[in-house]
Amino acid sequence: MRAESVAYTGQSLPRVEDAALLSGRGRFIDDLGVRPGTLEAAILRSPHAHADILSIDTSAALALPGVVAVVTGRDLAALTLPMVAGLKVNVENWPMAVERVRYVGEPVAIVVAQTRYLAEDALDAIAVDYAPKPALLDPVASIEPGAALLHDTSGGNLVSDRRFSYGDPEGAFAAAERVFEITVRYPRNTGAPMETFGIVADYDPHEGVYDILANFQGPFSIHTVLARTLKVPGNRLRMRMPPDSGGSFGVKQGVAPYAALIAVAARIAGRPVKWIEDRLEHLVGAVAATNRVTTLRAAVTAEGRITALDFDQIEDCGAYPRAPEPATLYRMHGNMTGAYDIANVAIRNRVALTNKAPTGLVRGFGGPQVYFALERLVQSIAVGLGRDPLDVIHRNLIPAGAFPYRTATGALYDSGDFPAAVETAAGAGRYAELAARRDKARAEGRRYGIGLAAVVEPSVSNMGYITAVLTPQERAKAGPKNGAQASATVSIDPTGTVSVTTASTPQGQGHRTVLAQVVADVFGLAPSDVRVICELDTGKDAWSIASGNYSSRFAAAVAGAAHMAATRLRDRLARVAAAQFQAQAGDISFADGKIVAVGGASAPFARISALSHWSPGVLPEGVEQTIRETAFWTPPELTAPDAADLVNSSLCHGFIFDMCGVEVDEVSGAVRIDRYVTMHDCGRVLHPGMVEGQIRGAFAQALGASFFEELAYAEDGAFLTGTFADYLLPTATEVPDLDILHLETPSPFTPLGAKGVGEGNCMSTPVCIANAVADALGVADITLPLTPARVAALVERPEPAPPEGAGATAKPAGRPGDRTLRGEGSAFVPAPREQVWATLLDADALASIIPGCHGVKKLSPTHFTADVTLGIGPVKGRYKADVMLSDLDAPNAATLSGNVSGALGTGGGAGRVTLTEAEGGTRVAYVYEAAVGGKVAAIGGRLLDGAAKAIIGQFFAALARRAAPDRAGLFARLLGMLTGGHK
Amino acid sequence: MPRLSATALHDVRFTLNGRPARVAAEPRLLATDALRHGLGLTGTHVGCEHGVCGACTILIDGVPARACLTLAVQFEGRDVRTVEGLAPSPDRLSVLQEAFRRHHALHCGFCTAGILMSVDAFLKTTPDPDEHLVREVVGGHLCRCTGYSAIVAAVLDAAAILRGDGSNV
């Protein structure tokens, strides 16, 4: 009965979202306008990776015009509680540093002012005195006994260590014919949505209510965390999301700590406060995916059948275990065996804290890290056994008839036909063509490789999986957690038209279009008859702790909940119509905007649907209102982790098989993708255009992870990738074409048979490409991102003979991440040597010749302090410099050493200046070495050498003017031109 | 250009989407802030504020420019066009905008305005581009959602329609 007559669901309809977005009418958070009187915030961030805060002096900032408040960590701590983490560990998890900073970019103070410009001005006037401490960047080193502690109360930087055993891994390894092992280090990267975080917060002191508008992708569990942090009951934390969001990819879960900061700033300022994050802030401190060190062993038969896996994973969660971490480490727990039928699994999961930004949700969420190890290992097994990797994959795939399939670690895979998907993708001559292209390229002496990856893509997380970080005993004490509530509301207004709302907080995917399709089909309407509104208000909308936009849950869970709510309303409408038509409810159908009885009676949809408003008395007895229906859906399969640590971490499990051919340029290290095929089984496809868009988008993001993207730190913890010129995203010129194939095995566990699809290529593509590069170069150890320099270093070529005599004079190679500035040069000053020497030692003279100098104080004949403004690329700031003179050899030479510090960064170094007499004056020669950190390092790295040369040029031009005023004009201009300095 | 005082507001007059416009600006006011918050044209988005992402691209005297690297006072006397000026009327879309919709060439739509502006200028000078050229132009923009293929297809389709070759749809 009531078959859905026209299935709009499954068609690539134009999106209802697009017209507004294309014409500049989008309503992103910074497009909405604010209440009159709203103030703007800017955040002062730590230039140090690890330092005690000795003092913060905000008086000068507060005295500036337009500044209303300055909020420090102590002010924050007085009004809030630390944020809870998923771990039981004694670490205070503040959203702003209180006594100590633990990563570069950590918030230290907030200025609230009339405009953003004035707030940023005031940041420079805050004086913070830091006592730097050694920084720990490497998760393996940070958990070694005796390593310095990030948190004195934590008892160690290792904040979680759990071991799991399923089946009989020891027995399987003891009996194994072969054992293979691989260690991989997965880098830090991030989703980098084009829109940064934004918040407008207000506090009502009478009702004690925080009202926070944020481009948050929650609210899910984080609403609870925030309410606790802000010390209000849940009903006094109202969170609202704007209609549009400029992408998230998981990252906008990380708005939460800033929501707390801006909320408290609004409370202290007594006015609404708005904050829009800038790109540097986003890259340095928003959300990083975890970097992970994994050692994975496999017990394997001689034929390549894997009988056991043994994972040792060390997860780097950065400086604070911020909720929902360490979820990245556990999201994959049920599907650690991927697409393979492996009965015996051992896992050791450790969580390390380091002096890096805290981690959180990023598209793929644990998948890239796990599959990089697993699929690299599968390829290594094939190489080690002399077999085709496709053969090893086939041998281990879960067989077609095995679904629903329970994995060793507890997941219940819903549906699939992995062998058919692989055969389809590799068939039709595709794999053979790749092999032929490889053969041909290699015959011509080119480096060509083939990569494969088979991946299970989980979606619709089980809220309870994160509790696997606790022992079964701890879980029993805390009570079970599980489920994946999704909600949707369908309403009918007095004109009989249909509206839909959900708690899915879309981040640009097109949810409004799909919901209109799904609901229209239920009611026999056109999608254009259904209006969908997705901006969420936790104060009055239907939501639960699992609501939000994460874990690819829209198609599988949220669209299903909307279908459920619509179906319930429709069934009631059928009974109402039956009463009107004197028919049976079972004889009523909905099609083409009409409600029709079998006998032929019919009425326009609105005629029946509005009755509940206009004449509720005509509703048959026992039929409830047809005005509004809210459905909450949670799948029964998502049970809590059990006493044996079996974890059904996700409801749906899509399948991906990727295959690619790449060619590596031996000399440049450039990798060209020749062919890329990606096969997806994401269950029933609701909107093919959007599914393709998700696949292409994830693929492009994965290309970034493969070749370009790493949130990089120097050894001292300085952050090095603070701009899009340092943290490179793929552009249209780097993304190759992609062959997308589909197999549909509908999920039996979701209302519409759909599964998630948006994250899969972030899991499969990086390792597929790595496998291809490994194959091309015949190497075993591949680390992402595969930058040209890194690839070129992997190419096995005969070492060129060192130039003669090079051994004695060769400089040590720069360390990775080392951005030490080194330089030397000389300048001619048309003045006698003694005069130049005297000028260099004269505080007043120095004040007039140091570029940007506001004053020099001579503390002793060999110790000066200076206050200078320096501009490096886009970063211009005021610094305090402390300069010591040593090894004085008047009037021939002196060594200058010292350091500078300011809100924009820090630096330290030394240089030797020598003066020699020359025709008509003095030749001043110099050699220097300096290191920089803070904001300057993060965004000015590429520009530092040039800037240093320009500043030095300016210095000597000024020295020439000062020491020889008569001839300075022309000379200084010439020198300025030669050195690139100005004036 | 007149000498500007750092602390004073300057009356900047220019043409915005074909109509006279004026805005009061300190010399340091960014063009993005003047457009978005001074004049209420929020279609121009700010993605990086250092000139790489291209979301803020507008046309100044017909030439694409990064509004985030432009000062509002530089608008003085210029012809400025933003995404709000692309459609022929408020309830219609331009050929290029329609092509983007047809091809699903946007997801979140945050970067889209800048891409539309660059491509709009590009197609005026290069009505018959090949895919490589289109990728070069779109390559001046970052889009994190789409993977670019649909954008490139939409541009090629729009170019064909604008040439009168008919739609490739």
Short mmCIF file of C-alpha atoms in Angstrom, two decimals, chain A residues 752-954:
data_model
loop_
_atom_site.label_atom_id
_atom_site.label_comp_id
_atom_site.label_asym_id
_atom_site.label_seq_id
_atom_site.Cartn_x
_atom_site.Cartn_y
_atom_site.Cartn_z
CA LEU A 752 16.79 4.14 4.00
CA GLY A 753 19.52 1.57 3.45
CA ALA A 754 22.10 4.34 3.14
CA LYS A 755 25.56 4.42 4.71
CA GLY A 756 28.05 7.25 5.14
CA VAL A 757 30.35 8.10 2.24
CA GLY A 758 32.09 11.37 2.98
CA GLU A 759 35.21 10.19 4.75
CA GLY A 760 36.25 7.08 2.88
CA ASN A 761 38.81 8.44 0.50
CA CYS A 762 40.53 10.24 3.35
CA MET A 763 41.17 6.72 4.66
CA SER A 764 41.94 4.87 1.45
CA THR A 765 43.71 7.38 -0.80
CA PRO A 766 46.80 8.34 1.24
CA VAL A 767 47.83 4.71 1.66
CA CYS A 768 46.90 3.80 -1.91
CA ILE A 769 49.24 6.51 -3.17
CA ALA A 770 51.93 5.54 -0.66
CA ASN A 771 51.70 1.94 -1.87
CA ALA A 772 52.08 3.10 -5.46
CA VAL A 773 55.13 5.22 -4.65
CA ALA A 774 56.63 2.34 -2.67
CA ASP A 775 56.07 0.09 -5.66
CA ALA A 776 57.54 2.62 -8.07
CA LEU A 777 60.70 3.09 -6.02
CA GLY A 778 61.01 -0.36 -4.48
CA VAL A 779 61.19 1.06 -0.99
CA ALA A 780 59.51 -0.12 2.20
CA ASP A 781 59.50 2.98 4.37
CA ILE A 782 57.11 5.71 3.24
CA THR A 783 56.23 8.74 5.32
CA LEU A 784 53.62 11.32 4.37
CA PRO A 785 53.40 13.92 3.07
CA LEU A 786 55.30 12.79 -0.01
CA THR A 787 56.86 16.15 -0.78
CA PRO A 788 59.16 16.24 -3.80
CA ALA A 789 62.21 16.51 -1.55
CA ARG A 790 61.14 13.51 0.46
CA VAL A 791 60.40 11.43 -2.62
CA ALA A 792 63.65 12.43 -4.30
CA ALA A 793 65.48 11.29 -1.18
CA LEU A 794 63.82 7.87 -1.52
CA VAL A 795 65.02 7.38 -5.06
CA GLU A 796 67.87 4.95 -5.09
CA ARG A 797 70.58 6.51 -7.12
CA PRO A 798 74.34 6.28 -6.98
CA GLU A 799 75.65 8.91 -4.61
CA PRO A 800 77.49 11.61 -6.52
CA ALA A 801 81.12 11.82 -5.40
CA PRO A 802 81.67 14.65 -2.93
CA PRO A 803 83.54 17.60 -4.36
CA GLU A 804 87.22 17.61 -3.45
CA GLY A 805 88.00 18.91 -0.02
CA ALA A 806 84.32 19.07 0.82
CA GLY A 807 84.72 16.82 3.82
CA ALA A 808 86.55 19.40 5.86
CA THR A 809 84.38 22.39 5.13
CA ALA A 810 80.92 20.93 4.60
CA LYS A 811 78.35 22.51 6.86
CA PRO A 812 76.18 20.16 8.86
CA ALA A 813 72.92 19.48 7.07
CA GLY A 814 69.97 21.39 8.44
CA ARG A 815 67.69 19.43 10.70
CA PRO A 816 64.11 18.93 9.56
CA GLY A 817 62.10 21.93 10.66
CA ASP A 818 65.25 23.93 11.26
CA ARG A 819 64.68 27.47 10.14
CA THR A 820 67.87 28.95 11.48
CA LEU A 821 68.82 32.10 9.65
CA ARG A 822 72.41 32.28 8.60
CA GLY A 823 74.03 35.03 6.66
CA GLU A 824 77.13 36.99 6.07
CA GLY A 825 78.05 40.05 4.13
CA SER A 826 79.83 43.32 4.26
CA ALA A 827 79.12 46.98 3.73
CA PHE A 828 81.27 50.00 3.12
CA VAL A 829 80.85 52.99 5.40
CA PRO A 830 82.54 56.23 4.28
CA ALA A 831 83.86 57.14 7.71
CA PRO A 832 87.01 56.37 9.69
CA ARG A 833 87.08 53.11 11.55
CA GLU A 834 87.21 54.68 15.04
CA GLN A 835 84.14 56.74 14.23
CA VAL A 836 82.22 53.70 13.05
CA TRP A 837 83.29 51.80 16.16
CA ALA A 838 82.17 54.62 18.43
CA THR A 839 78.83 54.82 16.68
CA LEU A 840 78.24 51.12 17.19
CA LEU A 841 78.80 51.45 20.93
CA ASP A 842 76.75 54.60 21.43
CA ALA A 843 73.21 54.00 22.64
CA ASP A 844 71.82 57.19 21.17
CA ALA A 845 73.51 56.59 17.87
CA LEU A 846 72.24 53.02 17.78
CA ALA A 847 68.72 54.21 18.50
CA SER A 848 68.86 56.32 15.40
CA ILE A 849 70.24 53.67 13.09
CA ILE A 850 68.55 50.42 14.15
CA PRO A 851 65.58 50.05 11.80
CA GLY A 852 62.29 50.65 13.59
CA CYS A 853 64.03 51.50 16.88
CA HIS A 854 62.05 53.42 19.48
CA GLY A 855 64.93 53.74 21.93
CA VAL A 856 68.06 52.06 23.22
CA LYS A 857 69.04 51.82 26.87
CA LYS A 858 72.63 51.19 27.83
CA LEU A 859 72.58 49.03 30.94
CA SER A 860 76.34 48.66 30.94
CA PRO A 861 79.07 49.37 28.39
CA THR A 862 78.38 45.96 26.87
CA HIS A 863 74.67 45.44 27.56
CA PHE A 864 71.90 47.27 25.71
CA THR A 865 68.18 46.91 25.57
CA ALA A 866 66.15 48.22 22.69
CA ASP A 867 62.53 48.59 21.76
CA VAL A 868 62.03 47.99 18.05
CA THR A 869 59.28 47.54 15.50
CA LEU A 870 60.09 45.01 12.80
CA GLY A 871 58.04 43.90 9.86
CA ILE A 872 58.57 40.46 8.40
CA GLY A 873 56.27 39.80 5.51
CA PRO A 874 52.75 40.31 6.77
CA VAL A 875 53.82 40.33 10.42
CA LYS A 876 54.76 43.69 11.82
CA GLY A 877 55.23 43.95 15.52
CA ARG A 878 57.01 45.54 18.41
CA TYR A 879 59.79 43.65 20.11
CA LYS A 880 62.03 44.05 23.12
CA ALA A 881 65.63 43.32 22.25
CA ASP A 882 68.35 42.46 24.70
CA VAL A 883 71.85 42.79 23.22
CA MET A 884 75.20 41.87 24.76
CA LEU A 885 78.58 42.77 23.34
CA SER A 886 81.44 40.39 23.91
CA ASP A 887 84.90 39.54 22.59
CA LEU A 888 85.50 43.26 22.14
CA ASP A 889 88.56 44.01 20.08
CA ALA A 890 88.44 47.80 19.63
CA PRO A 891 88.22 49.06 16.96
CA ASN A 892 88.42 45.83 14.98
CA ALA A 893 85.70 43.42 16.01
CA ALA A 894 82.92 42.61 18.39
CA THR A 895 80.44 39.80 18.93
CA LEU A 896 76.80 40.76 19.40
CA SER A 897 74.46 38.25 20.92
CA GLY A 898 71.01 38.52 22.29
CA ASN A 899 67.38 37.81 21.91
CA VAL A 900 64.17 39.56 21.00
CA SER A 901 60.67 38.88 22.21
CA GLY A 902 57.29 40.31 21.49
CA ALA A 903 53.69 39.34 20.98
CA LEU A 904 54.49 38.27 17.46
CA GLY A 905 57.40 36.02 18.19
CA THR A 906 60.73 35.39 19.70
CA GLY A 907 64.24 35.13 18.38
CA GLY A 908 67.78 34.64 19.49
CA GLY A 909 71.14 34.66 17.85
CA ALA A 910 74.64 35.96 17.61
CA GLY A 911 76.78 37.74 15.09
CA ARG A 912 80.36 38.85 14.74
CA VAL A 913 81.12 42.26 13.26
CA THR A 914 84.59 43.12 11.99
CA LEU A 915 85.79 46.56 10.91
CA THR A 916 88.68 46.97 8.51
CA GLU A 917 90.09 50.14 7.07
CA ALA A 918 89.37 50.62 3.43
CA GLU A 919 89.92 53.26 0.80
CA GLY A 920 87.94 56.33 1.93
CA GLY A 921 86.31 54.66 4.89
CA THR A 922 85.64 51.40 6.67
CA ARG A 923 84.48 48.01 5.53
CA VAL A 924 82.11 46.43 8.01
CA ALA A 925 81.80 42.67 7.65
CA TYR A 926 79.33 40.52 9.53
CA VAL A 927 78.31 36.96 9.98
CA TYR A 928 75.25 35.91 11.95
CA GLU A 929 73.12 33.00 12.96
CA ALA A 930 69.69 33.38 14.48
CA ALA A 931 66.62 31.32 15.28
CA VAL A 932 63.06 32.56 15.43
CA GLY A 933 59.82 31.30 16.90
CA GLY A 934 56.24 32.38 17.51
CA LYS A 935 53.99 33.97 14.94
CA VAL A 936 56.92 35.13 12.84
CA ALA A 937 58.06 31.56 12.36
CA ALA A 938 54.55 30.36 11.63
CA ILE A 939 53.73 32.75 8.87
CA GLY A 940 56.93 34.46 7.87
CA GLY A 941 59.18 31.43 7.51
CA ARG A 942 59.60 31.77 3.75
CA LEU A 943 60.31 35.46 4.08
CA LEU A 944 62.78 35.50 6.93
CA ASP A 945 65.99 35.37 4.95
CA GLY A 946 64.91 38.19 2.69
CA ALA A 947 63.61 40.24 5.60
CA ALA A 948 66.85 39.78 7.54
CA LYS A 949 68.87 40.98 4.57
CA ALA A 950 66.59 43.99 4.14
CA ILE A 951 66.83 44.93 7.80
CA ILE A 952 70.59 44.56 7.83
CA GLY A 953 70.74 46.66 4.69
CA GLN A 954 68.69 49.35 6.37
#
